[in-house]
XYZ file of C-alpha atoms in Angstrom:
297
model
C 121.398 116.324 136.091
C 119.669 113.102 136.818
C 116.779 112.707 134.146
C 113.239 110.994 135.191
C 111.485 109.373 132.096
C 108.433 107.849 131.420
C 108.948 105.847 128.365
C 107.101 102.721 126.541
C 109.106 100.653 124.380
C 107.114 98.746 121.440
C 108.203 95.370 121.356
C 106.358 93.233 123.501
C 105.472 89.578 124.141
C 102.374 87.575 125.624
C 100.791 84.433 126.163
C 97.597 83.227 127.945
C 95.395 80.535 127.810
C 91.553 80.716 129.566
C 89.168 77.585 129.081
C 85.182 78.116 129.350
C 82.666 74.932 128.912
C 83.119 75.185 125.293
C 86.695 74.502 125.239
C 89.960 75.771 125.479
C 91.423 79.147 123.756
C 95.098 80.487 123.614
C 96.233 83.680 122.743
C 99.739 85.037 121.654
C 100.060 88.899 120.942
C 103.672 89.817 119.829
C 104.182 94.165 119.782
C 106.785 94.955 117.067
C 107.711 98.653 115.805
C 105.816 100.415 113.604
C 105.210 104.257 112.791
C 101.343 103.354 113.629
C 98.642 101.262 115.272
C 98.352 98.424 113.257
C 96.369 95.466 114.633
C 97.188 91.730 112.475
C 94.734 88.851 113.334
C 94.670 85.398 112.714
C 91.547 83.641 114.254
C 89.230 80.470 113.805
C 86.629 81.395 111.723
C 83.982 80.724 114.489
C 85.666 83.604 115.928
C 84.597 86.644 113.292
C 81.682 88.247 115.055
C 84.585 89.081 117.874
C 87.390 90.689 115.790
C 85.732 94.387 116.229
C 85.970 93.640 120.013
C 89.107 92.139 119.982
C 90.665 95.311 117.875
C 88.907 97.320 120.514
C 90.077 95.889 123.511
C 94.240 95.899 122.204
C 93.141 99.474 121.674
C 92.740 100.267 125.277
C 96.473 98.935 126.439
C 98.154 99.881 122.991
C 98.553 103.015 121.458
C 101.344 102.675 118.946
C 103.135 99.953 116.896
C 102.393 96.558 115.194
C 100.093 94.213 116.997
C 100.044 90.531 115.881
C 97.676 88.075 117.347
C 97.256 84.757 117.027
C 94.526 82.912 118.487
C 94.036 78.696 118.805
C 91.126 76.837 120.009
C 90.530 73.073 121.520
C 86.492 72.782 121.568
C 84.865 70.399 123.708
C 82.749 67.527 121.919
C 80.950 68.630 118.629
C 79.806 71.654 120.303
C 81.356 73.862 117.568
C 80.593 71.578 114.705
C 77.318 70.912 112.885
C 77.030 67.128 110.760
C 73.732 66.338 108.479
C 72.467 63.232 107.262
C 70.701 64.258 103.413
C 68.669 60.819 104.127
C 66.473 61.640 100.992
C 69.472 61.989 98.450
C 71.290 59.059 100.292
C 68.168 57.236 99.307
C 68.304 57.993 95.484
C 72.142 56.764 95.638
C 71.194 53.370 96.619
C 68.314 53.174 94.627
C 70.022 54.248 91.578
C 72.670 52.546 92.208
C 71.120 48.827 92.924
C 69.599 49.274 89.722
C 72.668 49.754 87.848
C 73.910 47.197 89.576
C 71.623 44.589 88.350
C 71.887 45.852 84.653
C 75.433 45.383 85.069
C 75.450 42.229 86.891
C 77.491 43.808 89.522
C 77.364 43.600 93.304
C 74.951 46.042 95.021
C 76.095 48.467 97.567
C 75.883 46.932 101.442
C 76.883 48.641 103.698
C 76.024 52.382 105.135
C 79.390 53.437 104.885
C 79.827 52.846 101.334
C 76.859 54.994 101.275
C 78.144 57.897 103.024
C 81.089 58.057 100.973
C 79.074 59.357 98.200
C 79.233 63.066 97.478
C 77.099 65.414 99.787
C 74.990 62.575 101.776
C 76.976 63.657 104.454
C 77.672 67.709 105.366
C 80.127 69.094 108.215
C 79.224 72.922 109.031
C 80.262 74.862 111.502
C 77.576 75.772 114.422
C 76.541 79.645 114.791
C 77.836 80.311 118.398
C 76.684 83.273 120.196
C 79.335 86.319 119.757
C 78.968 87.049 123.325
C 79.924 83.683 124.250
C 82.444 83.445 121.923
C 83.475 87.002 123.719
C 83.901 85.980 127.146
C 85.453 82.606 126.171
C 88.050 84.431 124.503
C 88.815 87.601 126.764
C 90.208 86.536 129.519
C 93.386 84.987 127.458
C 93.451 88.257 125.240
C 93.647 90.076 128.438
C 96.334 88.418 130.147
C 98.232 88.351 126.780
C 97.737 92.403 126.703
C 98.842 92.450 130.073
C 102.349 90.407 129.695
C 102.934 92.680 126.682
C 102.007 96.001 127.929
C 104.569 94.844 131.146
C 107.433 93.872 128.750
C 106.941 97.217 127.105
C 107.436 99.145 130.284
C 110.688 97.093 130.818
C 111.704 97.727 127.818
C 110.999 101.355 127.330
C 112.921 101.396 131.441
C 116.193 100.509 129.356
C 115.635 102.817 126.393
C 114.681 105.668 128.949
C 118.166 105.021 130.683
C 120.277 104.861 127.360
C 118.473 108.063 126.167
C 118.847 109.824 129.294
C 122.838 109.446 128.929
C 122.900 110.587 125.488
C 121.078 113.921 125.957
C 123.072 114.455 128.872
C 126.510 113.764 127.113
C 124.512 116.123 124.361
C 123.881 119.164 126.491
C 127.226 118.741 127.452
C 128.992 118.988 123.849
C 126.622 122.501 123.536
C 128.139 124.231 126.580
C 131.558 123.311 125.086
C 130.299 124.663 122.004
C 129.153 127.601 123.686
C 132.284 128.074 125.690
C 134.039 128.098 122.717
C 132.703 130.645 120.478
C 134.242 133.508 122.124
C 137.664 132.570 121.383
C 137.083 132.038 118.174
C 136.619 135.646 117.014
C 139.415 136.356 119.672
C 141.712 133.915 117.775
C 140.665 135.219 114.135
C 141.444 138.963 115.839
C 145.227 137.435 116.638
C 145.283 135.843 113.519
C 144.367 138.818 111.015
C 146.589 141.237 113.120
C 149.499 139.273 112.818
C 149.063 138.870 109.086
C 148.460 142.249 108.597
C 151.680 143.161 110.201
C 153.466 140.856 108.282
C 152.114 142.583 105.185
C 152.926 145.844 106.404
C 155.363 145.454 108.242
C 156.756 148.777 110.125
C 153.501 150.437 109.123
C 151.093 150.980 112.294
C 147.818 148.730 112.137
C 144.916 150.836 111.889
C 142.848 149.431 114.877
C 139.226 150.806 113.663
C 139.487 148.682 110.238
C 140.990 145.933 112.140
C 137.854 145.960 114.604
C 135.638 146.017 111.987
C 136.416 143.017 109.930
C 136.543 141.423 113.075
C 133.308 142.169 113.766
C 131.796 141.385 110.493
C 133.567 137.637 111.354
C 131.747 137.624 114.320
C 128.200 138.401 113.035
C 128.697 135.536 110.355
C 130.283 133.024 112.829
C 127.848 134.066 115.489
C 126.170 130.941 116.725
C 124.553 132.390 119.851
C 120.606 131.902 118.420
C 121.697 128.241 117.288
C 122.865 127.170 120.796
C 120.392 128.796 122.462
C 117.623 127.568 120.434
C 119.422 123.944 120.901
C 119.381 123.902 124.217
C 115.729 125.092 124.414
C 114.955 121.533 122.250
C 116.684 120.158 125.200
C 113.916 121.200 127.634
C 111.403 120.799 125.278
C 112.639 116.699 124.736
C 112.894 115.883 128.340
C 109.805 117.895 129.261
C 108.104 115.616 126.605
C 108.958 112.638 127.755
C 106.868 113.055 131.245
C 103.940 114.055 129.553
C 101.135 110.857 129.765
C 100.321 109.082 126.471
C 102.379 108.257 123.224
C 104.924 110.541 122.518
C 107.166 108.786 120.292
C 106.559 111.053 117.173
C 106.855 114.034 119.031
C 110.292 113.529 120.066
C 111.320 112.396 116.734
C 110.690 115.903 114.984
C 112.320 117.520 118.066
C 115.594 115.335 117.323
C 115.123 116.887 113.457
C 115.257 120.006 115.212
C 118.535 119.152 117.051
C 119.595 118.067 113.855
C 118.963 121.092 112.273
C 120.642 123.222 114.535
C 123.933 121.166 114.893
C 124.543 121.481 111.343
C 124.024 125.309 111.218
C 126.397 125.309 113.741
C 128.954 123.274 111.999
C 128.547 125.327 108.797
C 128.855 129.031 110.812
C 131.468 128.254 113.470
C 134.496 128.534 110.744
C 136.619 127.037 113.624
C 137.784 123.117 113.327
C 137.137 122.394 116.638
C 133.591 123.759 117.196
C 132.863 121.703 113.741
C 134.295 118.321 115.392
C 132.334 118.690 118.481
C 129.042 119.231 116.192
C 129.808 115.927 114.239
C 130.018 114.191 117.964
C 126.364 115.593 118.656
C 125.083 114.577 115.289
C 126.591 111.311 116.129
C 124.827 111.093 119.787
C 121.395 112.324 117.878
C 121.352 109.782 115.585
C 121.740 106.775 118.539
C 119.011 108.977 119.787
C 116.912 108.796 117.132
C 117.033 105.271 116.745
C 115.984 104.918 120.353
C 113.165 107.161 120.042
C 111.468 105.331 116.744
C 111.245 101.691 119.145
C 109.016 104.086 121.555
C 105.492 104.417 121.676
């Protein structure tokens, strides 16, 4: 059976860059796994009136994992930058200090840079911009950046949907065996106690009632018809999840506890080597599984 899935890894990678007549911003988002949506920034500080919008907008092409974001800016001119001139404190500097200059018979100060070298005559701020222009100088480079990411995703999630596809197949598989198998099981113990009981006995005739029911009493305790049945219904339930829209990650990460769960009732009930070595092969398959399952969204 040929499986159709519609899976979203969560590692991702993108880069953009935009420019507007303010200058120049790049953005790099990296996706990395995480149980849930967790949004990292590192910004400018010119860009804080944004970061709700920014959260917002990774919101609205992300659903699940770690999103880190990094965003650099090249600013045209001073446009982003504020400088002031205290001329009136600049003022009492050289005043004050051309009079301690002549007490001390020393040289006066000459010279306006010696004069803006003194402590707060000169102040460097940074300029209030406009959060909507600050907004639509920086979304068009967080965009693209989504994009890229949300596309390696998809790529991504096409190669875990193809690895995952085999394994439940190979899965099912090992449960039919299993299934096919139980029968003979209680037919062997039946050829197995018989024999033993003749050897006991010997020449005595084996009383066929008794004999049929401790065999049947094996049965009812070795019976794993509800387990396989109930396994194979987890089946359904994991491939019909994966074609539902939206994140689905978690879902199919209790249904492979489920599997789980089920595999090793079957191991412990089958009383038959072989039954137990094919349910260590599917706990083997559901645990490649399950690491596939906690990269998707």
């Amino acid at each position: 059976m040929e499986l159709q899935y519609m899976l979203t890894s969560m590692t991702g990678y993108g880069r953009a860059a935009s420019s507007s007549p303010d200058g120049a911003v790049t953005v790099e988002v990296r996706s990395l796994n995480h149980r849930y949506f967790d949004v990292s920034l590192r910004m400018p500080r010119e860009f804080s009136p944004v970061e709700e919008r920014v959260r917002s907008h990774i919101s609205e092409g992300i659903a699940r994992g770690r999103i880190e974001v990094s965003v650099s800016v090249e600013w045209r001119g001073t446009s982003c930058r504020r400088v002031a001139f205290d001329t009136d404190l600049a003022r009492v500097y050289t005043e004050g200090l051309a009079s301690l200059a002549d007490t001390l018979g020393l040289e006066p100060m000459r010279s306006v840079d010696d004069v803006s070298r003194l402590p707060d005559v000169i102040t460097i701020s940074e300029a209030e911009v406009d959060a909507d222009s600050l907004w639509e100088m920086l979304r068009p480079a967080l965009s693209d950046a989504i994009d890229q990411v949300v596309e390696m995703r998809k790529e991504e999630g096409a190669r875990l949907e193809r690895d995952i596809a085999g394994r439940i197949e190979v899965i099912e598989q090992t449960v039919d065996e299993v299934g096919r198998r139980a029968p003979e099981v209680v037919e062997s113990y039946r050829a197995k106690l018989a024999r033993r009981v003749s050897e006991m006995i010997e020449d005595v005739r084996v009383d066929e009632s008794r004999l049929s029911t401790e065999v049947a009493l094996f049965a009812d305790r070795c019976d794993i018809t509800e387990e396989t049945v109930r396994f194979k219904s987890h089946i359904k339930q994991f491939r019909d999840t994966v074609l539902e829209p939206g994140d689905c990650g978690k879902k199919l990460d209790f249904i492979i506890q489920e599997m789980n769960r089920e595999a090793n009732t079957i191991a412990a009930k089958s009383q038959d080597s072989f039954i137990s070595a094919l349910a260590v092969e599917i706990k083997a398959e559901l645990e490649k599984v399950r690491e596939q399952v906690q990269n998707v969204e």
